[in-house]
mmCIF file of C-alpha atoms and ligand atoms in Angstrom:
data_model
loop_
_atom_site.group_PDB
_atom_site.id
_atom_site.type_symbol
_atom_site.label_atom_id
_atom_site.label_comp_id
_atom_site.label_asym_id
_atom_site.label_seq_id
_atom_site.Cartn_x
_atom_site.Cartn_y
_atom_site.Cartn_z
ATOM 1 C CA MET M 140 -12.514 58.158 14.567
ATOM 2 C CA LYS M 141 -12.949 61.743 13.411
ATOM 3 C CA ALA M 142 -10.975 62.989 10.415
ATOM 4 C CA VAL M 143 -10.874 65.942 8.039
ATOM 5 C CA THR M 144 -11.713 64.667 4.556
ATOM 6 C CA TYR M 145 -11.547 66.242 1.110
ATOM 7 C CA LYS M 146 -14.973 66.614 -0.468
ATOM 8 C CA GLY M 147 -14.157 68.525 -3.658
ATOM 9 C CA PRO M 148 -12.881 72.017 -4.507
ATOM 10 C CA ASN M 149 -13.103 74.373 -1.498
ATOM 11 C CA GLU M 150 -14.826 71.798 0.612
ATOM 12 C CA VAL M 151 -13.553 69.755 3.512
ATOM 13 C CA GLN M 152 -15.613 68.000 6.106
ATOM 14 C CA ILE M 153 -15.168 66.362 9.457
ATOM 15 C CA GLU M 154 -16.275 62.755 9.147
ATOM 16 C CA GLU M 155 -16.308 59.450 10.977
ATOM 17 C CA VAL M 156 -13.871 57.108 9.203
ATOM 18 C CA PRO M 157 -12.357 53.749 10.193
ATOM 19 C CA ALA M 158 -9.326 54.120 12.474
ATOM 20 C CA PRO M 159 -6.046 53.031 10.862
ATOM 21 C CA THR M 160 -4.448 49.694 11.717
ATOM 22 C CA ILE M 161 -0.912 48.311 11.444
ATOM 23 C CA GLN M 162 -0.358 47.123 7.867
ATOM 24 C CA ALA M 163 3.400 46.545 7.748
ATOM 25 C CA SER M 164 5.983 45.638 10.356
ATOM 26 C CA GLY M 165 7.552 49.108 10.248
ATOM 27 C CA ASP M 166 4.283 50.939 10.896
ATOM 28 C CA ALA M 167 3.242 52.893 13.952
ATOM 29 C CA ILE M 168 -0.218 54.109 14.835
ATOM 30 C CA VAL M 169 -0.074 57.550 16.386
ATOM 31 C CA ARG M 170 -2.819 59.215 18.392
ATOM 32 C CA VAL M 171 -2.709 62.729 16.998
ATOM 33 C CA THR M 172 -2.707 65.526 19.568
ATOM 34 C CA ALA M 173 -2.277 68.414 17.135
ATOM 35 C CA SER M 174 -2.111 69.017 13.408
ATOM 36 C CA SER M 175 -1.940 72.090 11.237
ATOM 37 C CA ILE M 176 -3.098 73.308 7.857
ATOM 38 C CA CYS M 177 -0.321 73.942 5.348
ATOM 39 C CA GLY M 178 -0.156 76.194 2.291
ATOM 40 C CA SER M 179 0.393 73.121 0.139
ATOM 41 C CA ASP M 180 -2.914 71.667 1.423
ATOM 42 C CA LEU M 181 -4.486 74.583 -0.438
ATOM 43 C CA HIS M 182 -3.418 73.270 -3.855
ATOM 44 C CA LEU M 183 -5.610 70.352 -3.050
ATOM 45 C CA TYR M 184 -8.333 72.358 -1.312
ATOM 46 C CA HIS M 185 -8.683 74.606 -4.355
ATOM 47 C CA GLY M 186 -9.004 71.566 -6.610
ATOM 48 C CA ARG M 187 -5.728 72.155 -8.478
ATOM 49 C CA LEU M 188 -4.581 68.540 -8.108
ATOM 50 C CA PRO M 189 -6.448 66.411 -10.622
ATOM 51 C CA PHE M 190 -5.604 63.139 -8.841
ATOM 52 C CA ALA M 191 -7.293 64.279 -5.612
ATOM 53 C CA GLN M 192 -9.770 61.653 -4.503
ATOM 54 C CA LYS M 193 -12.870 62.647 -2.619
ATOM 55 C CA GLY M 194 -13.111 61.251 0.883
ATOM 56 C CA PHE M 195 -9.461 60.844 1.810
ATOM 57 C CA VAL M 196 -7.994 62.199 5.026
ATOM 58 C CA LEU M 197 -5.980 65.415 4.777
ATOM 59 C CA GLY M 198 -2.958 66.715 6.635
ATOM 60 C CA HIS M 199 0.813 66.290 6.511
ATOM 61 C CA GLU M 200 1.781 68.367 9.556
ATOM 62 C CA PHE M 201 0.967 66.585 12.779
ATOM 63 C CA LEU M 202 2.329 65.247 16.007
ATOM 64 C CA GLY M 203 1.089 62.914 18.670
ATOM 65 C CA VAL M 204 1.702 59.924 20.883
ATOM 66 C CA VAL M 205 2.606 56.444 19.651
ATOM 67 C CA GLU M 206 -0.266 54.097 20.380
ATOM 68 C CA GLU M 207 0.902 50.868 18.758
ATOM 69 C CA VAL M 208 3.881 49.695 16.684
ATOM 70 C CA GLY M 209 4.467 46.928 14.151
ATOM 71 C CA ASP M 210 6.697 44.008 15.165
ATOM 72 C CA GLY M 211 9.646 45.380 13.174
ATOM 73 C CA VAL M 212 9.754 48.591 15.187
ATOM 74 C CA THR M 213 12.283 48.506 18.020
ATOM 75 C CA ASP M 214 13.206 52.148 18.457
ATOM 76 C CA LEU M 215 9.724 53.496 19.191
ATOM 77 C CA LYS M 216 7.216 52.329 21.737
ATOM 78 C CA SER M 217 3.737 53.099 22.879
ATOM 79 C CA GLY M 218 3.666 56.397 24.762
ATOM 80 C CA ASP M 219 6.510 58.087 22.845
ATOM 81 C CA ARG M 220 5.730 61.576 21.594
ATOM 82 C CA VAL M 221 6.650 62.063 17.950
ATOM 83 C CA VAL M 222 6.353 64.527 15.098
ATOM 84 C CA ALA M 223 6.366 63.151 11.553
ATOM 85 C CA ALA M 224 8.107 64.487 8.477
ATOM 86 C CA PHE M 225 5.594 65.313 5.753
ATOM 87 C CA SER M 226 6.829 62.340 3.730
ATOM 88 C CA THR M 227 7.934 58.854 4.678
ATOM 89 C CA SER M 228 11.557 57.723 4.424
ATOM 90 C CA CYS M 229 13.500 54.560 5.167
ATOM 91 C CA GLY M 230 16.813 56.087 6.272
ATOM 92 C CA ARG M 231 18.775 53.370 4.476
ATOM 93 C CA CYS M 232 18.351 53.610 0.701
ATOM 94 C CA TYR M 233 20.705 55.332 -1.751
ATOM 95 C CA TYR M 234 18.899 58.678 -1.424
ATOM 96 C CA CYS M 235 18.256 58.602 2.327
ATOM 97 C CA ARG M 236 21.944 57.931 2.938
ATOM 98 C CA ARG M 237 22.698 61.069 0.921
ATOM 99 C CA GLY M 238 20.225 63.156 2.877
ATOM 100 C CA LEU M 239 17.560 63.238 0.143
ATOM 101 C CA THR M 240 14.820 61.710 2.244
ATOM 102 C CA THR M 241 12.023 63.041 0.021
ATOM 103 C CA GLN M 242 13.465 60.915 -2.816
ATOM 104 C CA CYS M 243 13.398 57.759 -0.666
ATOM 105 C CA MET M 244 13.111 54.600 -2.768
ATOM 106 C CA ARG M 245 11.089 52.683 -0.151
ATOM 107 C CA GLY M 246 9.053 55.586 1.166
ATOM 108 C CA GLY M 247 8.689 59.037 -0.333
ATOM 109 C CA GLN M 248 4.933 59.017 0.230
ATOM 110 C CA VAL M 249 3.399 62.309 1.336
ATOM 111 C CA PHE M 250 0.706 62.207 4.012
ATOM 112 C CA GLY M 251 -2.722 63.529 3.141
ATOM 113 C CA PHE M 252 -2.511 63.811 -0.637
ATOM 114 C CA GLY M 253 -4.334 60.667 -1.582
ATOM 115 C CA GLN M 254 -1.674 57.925 -1.428
ATOM 116 C CA LEU M 255 -1.347 57.946 2.325
ATOM 117 C CA SER M 256 -4.005 59.093 4.809
ATOM 118 C CA GLY M 257 -3.177 62.326 6.551
ATOM 119 C CA GLY M 258 -2.868 63.437 10.144
ATOM 120 C CA GLN M 259 -5.793 65.847 10.494
ATOM 121 C CA ALA M 260 -7.545 63.076 12.364
ATOM 122 C CA ASP M 261 -7.683 61.338 15.709
ATOM 123 C CA TYR M 262 -5.220 58.657 14.566
ATOM 124 C CA VAL M 263 -2.773 58.206 11.715
ATOM 125 C CA ARG M 264 -0.739 55.287 10.386
ATOM 126 C CA ILE M 265 2.933 56.096 9.882
ATOM 127 C CA PRO M 266 4.840 53.727 7.592
ATOM 128 C CA LEU M 267 8.611 53.389 8.169
ATOM 129 C CA ALA M 268 7.842 55.006 11.496
ATOM 130 C CA GLU M 269 11.295 54.856 13.093
ATOM 131 C CA THR M 270 12.846 56.868 10.284
ATOM 132 C CA THR M 271 9.857 59.045 9.342
ATOM 133 C CA CYS M 272 9.290 60.369 12.877
ATOM 134 C CA GLU M 273 11.366 62.473 15.209
ATOM 135 C CA ARG M 274 10.958 62.274 18.956
ATOM 136 C CA VAL M 275 9.523 65.332 20.683
ATOM 137 C CA PRO M 276 10.965 65.862 24.164
ATOM 138 C CA ASP M 277 8.453 66.575 26.922
ATOM 139 C CA THR M 278 10.008 69.991 27.448
ATOM 140 C CA LEU M 279 8.438 71.113 24.140
ATOM 141 C CA ASP M 280 4.689 71.537 23.889
ATOM 142 C CA ASP M 281 2.667 70.819 20.742
ATOM 143 C CA THR M 282 2.622 74.465 19.648
ATOM 144 C CA GLN M 283 6.419 74.667 19.802
ATOM 145 C CA ALA M 284 6.990 71.435 17.892
ATOM 146 C CA ILE M 285 4.177 71.277 15.311
ATOM 147 C CA LEU M 286 6.074 72.947 12.446
ATOM 148 C CA ILE M 287 9.247 70.846 12.642
ATOM 149 C CA GLY M 288 8.233 68.278 10.013
ATOM 150 C CA ASP M 289 7.330 70.653 7.226
ATOM 151 C CA VAL M 290 7.278 74.463 7.141
ATOM 152 C CA LEU M 291 10.099 75.057 9.618
ATOM 153 C CA ALA M 292 12.246 72.418 7.932
ATOM 154 C CA THR M 293 11.444 73.974 4.552
ATOM 155 C CA GLY M 294 12.405 77.471 5.721
ATOM 156 C CA TYR M 295 15.658 76.124 7.149
ATOM 157 C CA TYR M 296 16.307 74.188 3.937
ATOM 158 C CA CYS M 297 15.747 77.356 1.891
ATOM 159 C CA ALA M 298 18.459 79.203 3.826
ATOM 160 C CA ASP M 299 20.674 76.122 3.549
ATOM 161 C CA ILE M 300 20.386 75.590 -0.219
ATOM 162 C CA GLY M 301 20.586 79.359 -0.765
ATOM 163 C CA LYS M 302 23.986 79.009 0.949
ATOM 164 C CA VAL M 303 23.498 81.912 3.321
ATOM 165 C CA ARG M 304 26.909 82.793 4.738
ATOM 166 C CA PRO M 305 27.955 84.972 7.683
ATOM 167 C CA GLY M 306 27.428 88.637 6.860
ATOM 168 C CA ASP M 307 25.042 88.026 3.966
ATOM 169 C CA ILE M 308 22.080 90.227 3.213
ATOM 170 C CA VAL M 309 19.143 87.921 2.586
ATOM 171 C CA LEU M 310 15.911 88.822 0.823
ATOM 172 C CA VAL M 311 12.894 86.650 1.592
ATOM 173 C CA LEU M 312 9.959 86.883 -0.803
ATOM 174 C CA GLY M 313 6.689 85.957 0.852
ATOM 175 C CA CYS M 314 5.957 86.139 4.583
ATOM 176 C CA GLY M 315 3.687 83.135 4.823
ATOM 177 C CA PRO M 316 4.697 80.436 7.319
ATOM 178 C CA VAL M 317 7.567 79.141 5.149
ATOM 179 C CA GLY M 318 8.873 82.643 4.424
ATOM 180 C CA LEU M 319 8.784 83.535 8.123
ATOM 181 C CA CYS M 320 10.631 80.321 8.971
ATOM 182 C CA THR M 321 13.185 81.270 6.311
ATOM 183 C CA VAL M 322 13.658 84.650 8.018
ATOM 184 C CA MET M 323 14.337 82.902 11.343
ATOM 185 C CA SER M 324 16.699 80.420 9.714
ATOM 186 C CA ALA M 325 18.691 83.048 7.800
ATOM 187 C CA TRP M 326 19.913 84.462 11.138
ATOM 188 C CA LEU M 327 21.118 81.030 12.223
ATOM 189 C CA PHE M 328 23.246 80.838 9.080
ATOM 190 C CA GLY M 329 24.801 84.200 9.974
ATOM 191 C CA ALA M 330 22.866 86.762 7.925
ATOM 192 C CA SER M 331 23.677 90.359 8.833
ATOM 193 C CA LYS M 332 20.386 91.701 7.491
ATOM 194 C CA VAL M 333 17.158 90.107 6.324
ATOM 195 C CA LEU M 334 14.628 91.899 4.129
ATOM 196 C CA ALA M 335 11.148 90.394 4.054
ATOM 197 C CA VAL M 336 8.616 91.161 1.321
ATOM 198 C CA ASP M 337 4.845 90.743 1.460
ATOM 199 C CA SER M 338 1.720 92.865 1.078
ATOM 200 C CA LEU M 339 -0.170 91.789 4.207
ATOM 201 C CA PRO M 340 0.617 94.138 7.138
ATOM 202 C CA GLU M 341 0.103 91.490 9.831
ATOM 203 C CA ARG M 342 2.575 89.146 8.141
ATOM 204 C CA LEU M 343 5.117 91.954 7.749
ATOM 205 C CA GLU M 344 4.689 92.729 11.431
ATOM 206 C CA LEU M 345 5.611 89.150 12.257
ATOM 207 C CA ALA M 346 8.631 89.360 9.945
ATOM 208 C CA ALA M 347 9.733 92.492 11.793
ATOM 209 C CA LYS M 348 9.225 90.695 15.089
ATOM 210 C CA PHE M 349 11.663 88.059 13.825
ATOM 211 C CA GLY M 350 14.181 90.818 13.119
ATOM 212 C CA ALA M 351 13.642 91.385 9.399
ATOM 213 C CA VAL M 352 13.280 94.732 7.640
ATOM 214 C CA PRO M 353 9.700 94.618 6.355
ATOM 215 C CA VAL M 354 9.110 95.669 2.739
ATOM 216 C CA ASN M 355 5.456 96.180 1.856
ATOM 217 C CA MET M 356 5.250 95.538 -1.864
ATOM 218 C CA ALA M 357 1.820 97.164 -1.991
ATOM 219 C CA GLN M 358 3.313 100.442 -0.853
ATOM 220 C CA GLU M 359 6.902 100.533 -2.017
ATOM 221 C CA ASP M 360 8.992 99.416 -4.932
ATOM 222 C CA VAL M 361 10.814 96.252 -3.875
ATOM 223 C CA ASN M 362 13.718 96.798 -6.226
ATOM 224 C CA THR M 363 14.356 100.277 -4.817
ATOM 225 C CA ALA M 364 14.180 98.938 -1.254
ATOM 226 C CA VAL M 365 16.625 96.136 -2.087
ATOM 227 C CA ARG M 366 19.102 98.595 -3.629
ATOM 228 C CA GLN M 367 18.814 100.927 -0.634
ATOM 229 C CA HIS M 368 19.662 98.162 1.803
ATOM 230 C CA THR M 369 22.478 96.559 -0.170
ATOM 231 C CA GLY M 370 24.662 99.474 -1.207
ATOM 232 C CA GLY M 371 23.018 99.312 -4.635
ATOM 233 C CA ARG M 372 24.303 95.776 -5.313
ATOM 234 C CA GLY M 373 21.327 93.515 -4.738
ATOM 235 C CA ALA M 374 20.833 90.755 -2.170
ATOM 236 C CA ASP M 375 23.494 88.097 -1.587
ATOM 237 C CA VAL M 376 20.777 85.455 -1.289
ATOM 238 C CA VAL M 377 17.179 85.645 -2.494
ATOM 239 C CA CYS M 378 14.760 83.144 -0.961
ATOM 240 C CA GLU M 379 11.504 82.573 -2.820
ATOM 241 C CA ALA M 380 8.688 81.332 -0.592
ATOM 242 C CA VAL M 381 5.646 82.356 -2.604
ATOM 243 C CA GLY M 382 5.263 79.791 -5.357
ATOM 244 C CA SER M 383 4.262 82.034 -8.242
ATOM 245 C CA GLN M 384 5.965 82.586 -11.608
ATOM 246 C CA GLU M 385 5.919 86.327 -11.045
ATOM 247 C CA ALA M 386 7.697 86.063 -7.688
ATOM 248 C CA LEU M 387 10.224 83.602 -9.072
ATOM 249 C CA ARG M 388 10.987 85.795 -12.071
ATOM 250 C CA SER M 389 11.507 88.832 -9.839
ATOM 251 C CA CYS M 390 14.228 87.025 -7.826
ATOM 252 C CA PHE M 391 16.602 87.272 -10.768
ATOM 253 C CA GLY M 392 16.423 91.058 -10.597
ATOM 254 C CA TYR M 393 16.951 91.244 -6.829
ATOM 255 C CA ALA M 394 20.090 89.072 -6.552
ATOM 256 C CA ARG M 395 23.492 90.733 -6.757
ATOM 257 C CA PRO M 396 26.009 89.501 -9.346
ATOM 258 C CA GLY M 397 27.435 86.239 -7.985
ATOM 259 C CA GLY M 398 24.471 85.869 -5.644
ATOM 260 C CA SER M 399 22.152 82.941 -5.260
ATOM 261 C CA ILE M 400 18.449 82.247 -5.507
ATOM 262 C CA ALA M 401 16.703 79.473 -3.588
ATOM 263 C CA ALA M 402 13.112 78.602 -4.438
ATOM 264 C CA VAL M 403 10.953 76.495 -2.153
ATOM 265 C CA GLY M 404 7.486 77.765 -3.069
ATOM 266 C CA VAL M 405 5.227 75.057 -4.459
ATOM 267 C CA TYR M 406 4.437 75.688 -8.111
ATOM 268 C CA ALA M 407 1.244 74.514 -9.688
ATOM 269 C CA GLU M 408 2.678 75.332 -13.133
ATOM 270 C CA ALA M 409 4.869 72.752 -14.800
ATOM 271 C CA SER M 410 7.364 75.099 -16.391
ATOM 272 C CA PHE M 411 9.066 78.439 -16.076
ATOM 273 C CA GLU M 412 11.008 80.437 -18.646
ATOM 274 C CA PHE M 413 14.478 80.426 -17.121
ATOM 275 C CA PRO M 414 16.455 83.676 -17.617
ATOM 276 C CA ILE M 415 19.562 81.826 -18.667
ATOM 277 C CA PHE M 416 21.411 84.681 -20.363
ATOM 278 C CA LEU M 417 20.941 87.038 -17.406
ATOM 279 C CA SER M 418 22.037 84.266 -15.007
ATOM 280 C CA PHE M 419 25.112 83.635 -17.159
ATOM 281 C CA LEU M 420 26.086 87.282 -17.340
ATOM 282 C CA ARG M 421 25.579 87.845 -13.609
ATOM 283 C CA ASP M 422 27.045 84.559 -12.303
ATOM 284 C CA LEU M 423 23.839 83.659 -10.499
ATOM 285 C CA SER M 424 23.260 80.334 -8.751
ATOM 286 C CA PHE M 425 19.774 78.899 -8.731
ATOM 287 C CA ARG M 426 18.537 76.103 -6.527
ATOM 288 C CA VAL M 427 15.084 74.579 -6.192
ATOM 289 C CA GLY M 428 13.832 71.507 -4.382
ATOM 290 C CA ILE M 429 11.434 69.750 -2.084
ATOM 291 C CA CYS M 430 12.793 69.830 1.461
ATOM 292 C CA PRO M 431 14.174 66.532 2.825
ATOM 293 C CA ALA M 432 12.580 67.454 6.142
ATOM 294 C CA LYS M 433 13.704 64.389 8.111
ATOM 295 C CA GLN M 434 17.285 65.388 7.510
ATOM 296 C CA TYR M 435 16.819 68.582 9.519
ATOM 297 C CA MET M 436 14.375 67.549 12.224
ATOM 298 C CA SER M 437 16.754 66.582 15.025
ATOM 299 C CA THR M 438 18.688 69.834 14.512
ATOM 300 C CA LEU M 439 15.424 71.765 14.663
ATOM 301 C CA VAL M 440 14.362 70.068 17.892
ATOM 302 C CA ASP M 441 17.693 71.141 19.429
ATOM 303 C CA LEU M 442 17.375 74.703 18.128
ATOM 304 C CA ILE M 443 13.874 75.029 19.580
ATOM 305 C CA GLN M 444 14.930 73.513 22.895
ATOM 306 C CA SER M 445 17.826 75.919 23.213
ATOM 307 C CA GLY M 446 15.508 78.850 22.448
ATOM 308 C CA ARG M 447 17.271 79.808 19.223
ATOM 309 C CA ILE M 448 14.119 79.231 17.154
ATOM 310 C CA ASP M 449 10.593 79.924 18.293
ATOM 311 C CA THR M 450 7.818 79.450 15.752
ATOM 312 C CA THR M 451 4.958 79.844 18.228
ATOM 313 C CA PRO M 452 4.128 83.418 17.076
ATOM 314 C CA LEU M 453 3.164 81.894 13.705
ATOM 315 C CA ILE M 454 0.290 80.000 15.276
ATOM 316 C CA THR M 455 -2.382 82.678 15.089
ATOM 317 C CA HIS M 456 -5.346 80.335 15.593
ATOM 318 C CA THR M 457 -5.961 77.211 17.639
ATOM 319 C CA MET M 458 -9.230 75.334 17.216
ATOM 320 C CA PRO M 459 -10.671 71.868 17.656
ATOM 321 C CA LEU M 460 -10.510 69.461 14.715
ATOM 322 C CA GLU M 461 -14.304 69.807 14.435
ATOM 323 C CA ASP M 462 -13.863 73.431 13.288
ATOM 324 C CA SER M 463 -11.450 72.555 10.499
ATOM 325 C CA ALA M 464 -13.809 73.599 7.665
ATOM 326 C CA HIS M 465 -13.824 77.107 9.109
ATOM 327 C CA GLY M 466 -10.055 76.853 9.580
ATOM 328 C CA TYR M 467 -9.494 75.959 5.915
ATOM 329 C CA ASP M 468 -11.766 78.793 4.875
ATOM 330 C CA ILE M 469 -9.959 81.550 6.790
ATOM 331 C CA PHE M 470 -6.544 80.096 6.002
ATOM 332 C CA ALA M 471 -7.325 79.978 2.277
ATOM 333 C CA ARG M 472 -8.699 83.499 2.238
ATOM 334 C CA ARG M 473 -5.975 84.816 4.587
ATOM 335 C CA THR M 474 -8.607 86.595 6.624
ATOM 336 C CA ASP M 475 -8.765 87.202 10.350
ATOM 337 C CA GLY M 476 -4.978 87.712 10.443
ATOM 338 C CA CYS M 477 -4.569 83.998 9.861
ATOM 339 C CA VAL M 478 -0.996 82.759 9.410
ATOM 340 C CA LYS M 479 -1.059 79.255 10.811
ATOM 341 C CA ILE M 480 -3.825 77.194 12.372
ATOM 342 C CA LEU M 481 -3.327 74.521 14.977
ATOM 343 C CA LEU M 482 -6.046 71.850 15.052
ATOM 344 C CA LYS M 483 -6.458 70.027 18.333
ATOM 345 C CA SER M 484 -7.533 66.403 18.039
HETATM 346 ZN ZN1 LIG F 761 3.163 71.439 3.658
HETATM 347 ZN ZN1 LIG F 762 15.031 55.719 1.821
#
């Protein structure tokens, strides 16, 4: 089968690799119909992950049709359309029962980072398939459903752990796919106003399309804009969807006293100097974490079906799997107005 493989820093390639087979009774083999390239794939693409092995199959955002299931799988059958969470989970362990599916004691493996082959391929093996996948109803097409298992779930999670409440003014830092999904989610939690910060005009345009007040940090002072829109207080909730120390540090200045900060950007750095005294004086809450995507996926399917969330404007490019090297290149360089790329298998 064809698959996108990692070849070393800034290099991916489409290759012929052996198709996956059932290895455990809970496995399913899924024929991938669409996958996408995620911002966290770039950590790997840029060679920032030392454990990255050359030759493995990339991709943790994908959906498709069940082709075959292991003999322990009763709830899925050949022909079912499914979207997978970016990491596997058993649904039964201590952590899964508490909603922390990314901490699963039997699963917890992330697709496409070296431990488990990814979904930017013709076929993918999904361990613990019944609890790792969510069914996609036929009323949703691939473009509508592709982001459910990672970036949409992460945006929703950011608004959730930031504890956005009705009437809140929410500031979202970063209008990449996760930031834009956070904008959409903030409304569902009852935000009265959402401010969205970035420096790329096309991303700010999308944020505005989703109802946010765009703040172009290349042209205006973010702090001044935040004060103007919050009666001088600062934002009730600050959502960080960039993944840089600078962005994270700035959140502490944008939150109002008693406000909260939620960080879901992926950090390559191991540590961050936490402004503990400022947080103490201003009663700030700070929350960070890796989204337990599976926990949110059925809710997200319902929200998309009812028309309350539509992530299709994020998909700026659709191309065949064969063109994935070009896709990675424009996605990494953020050229050609690229926000999110859908790869068709
Ligand atoms: Zn991702
Ligand atoms: Zn588990």
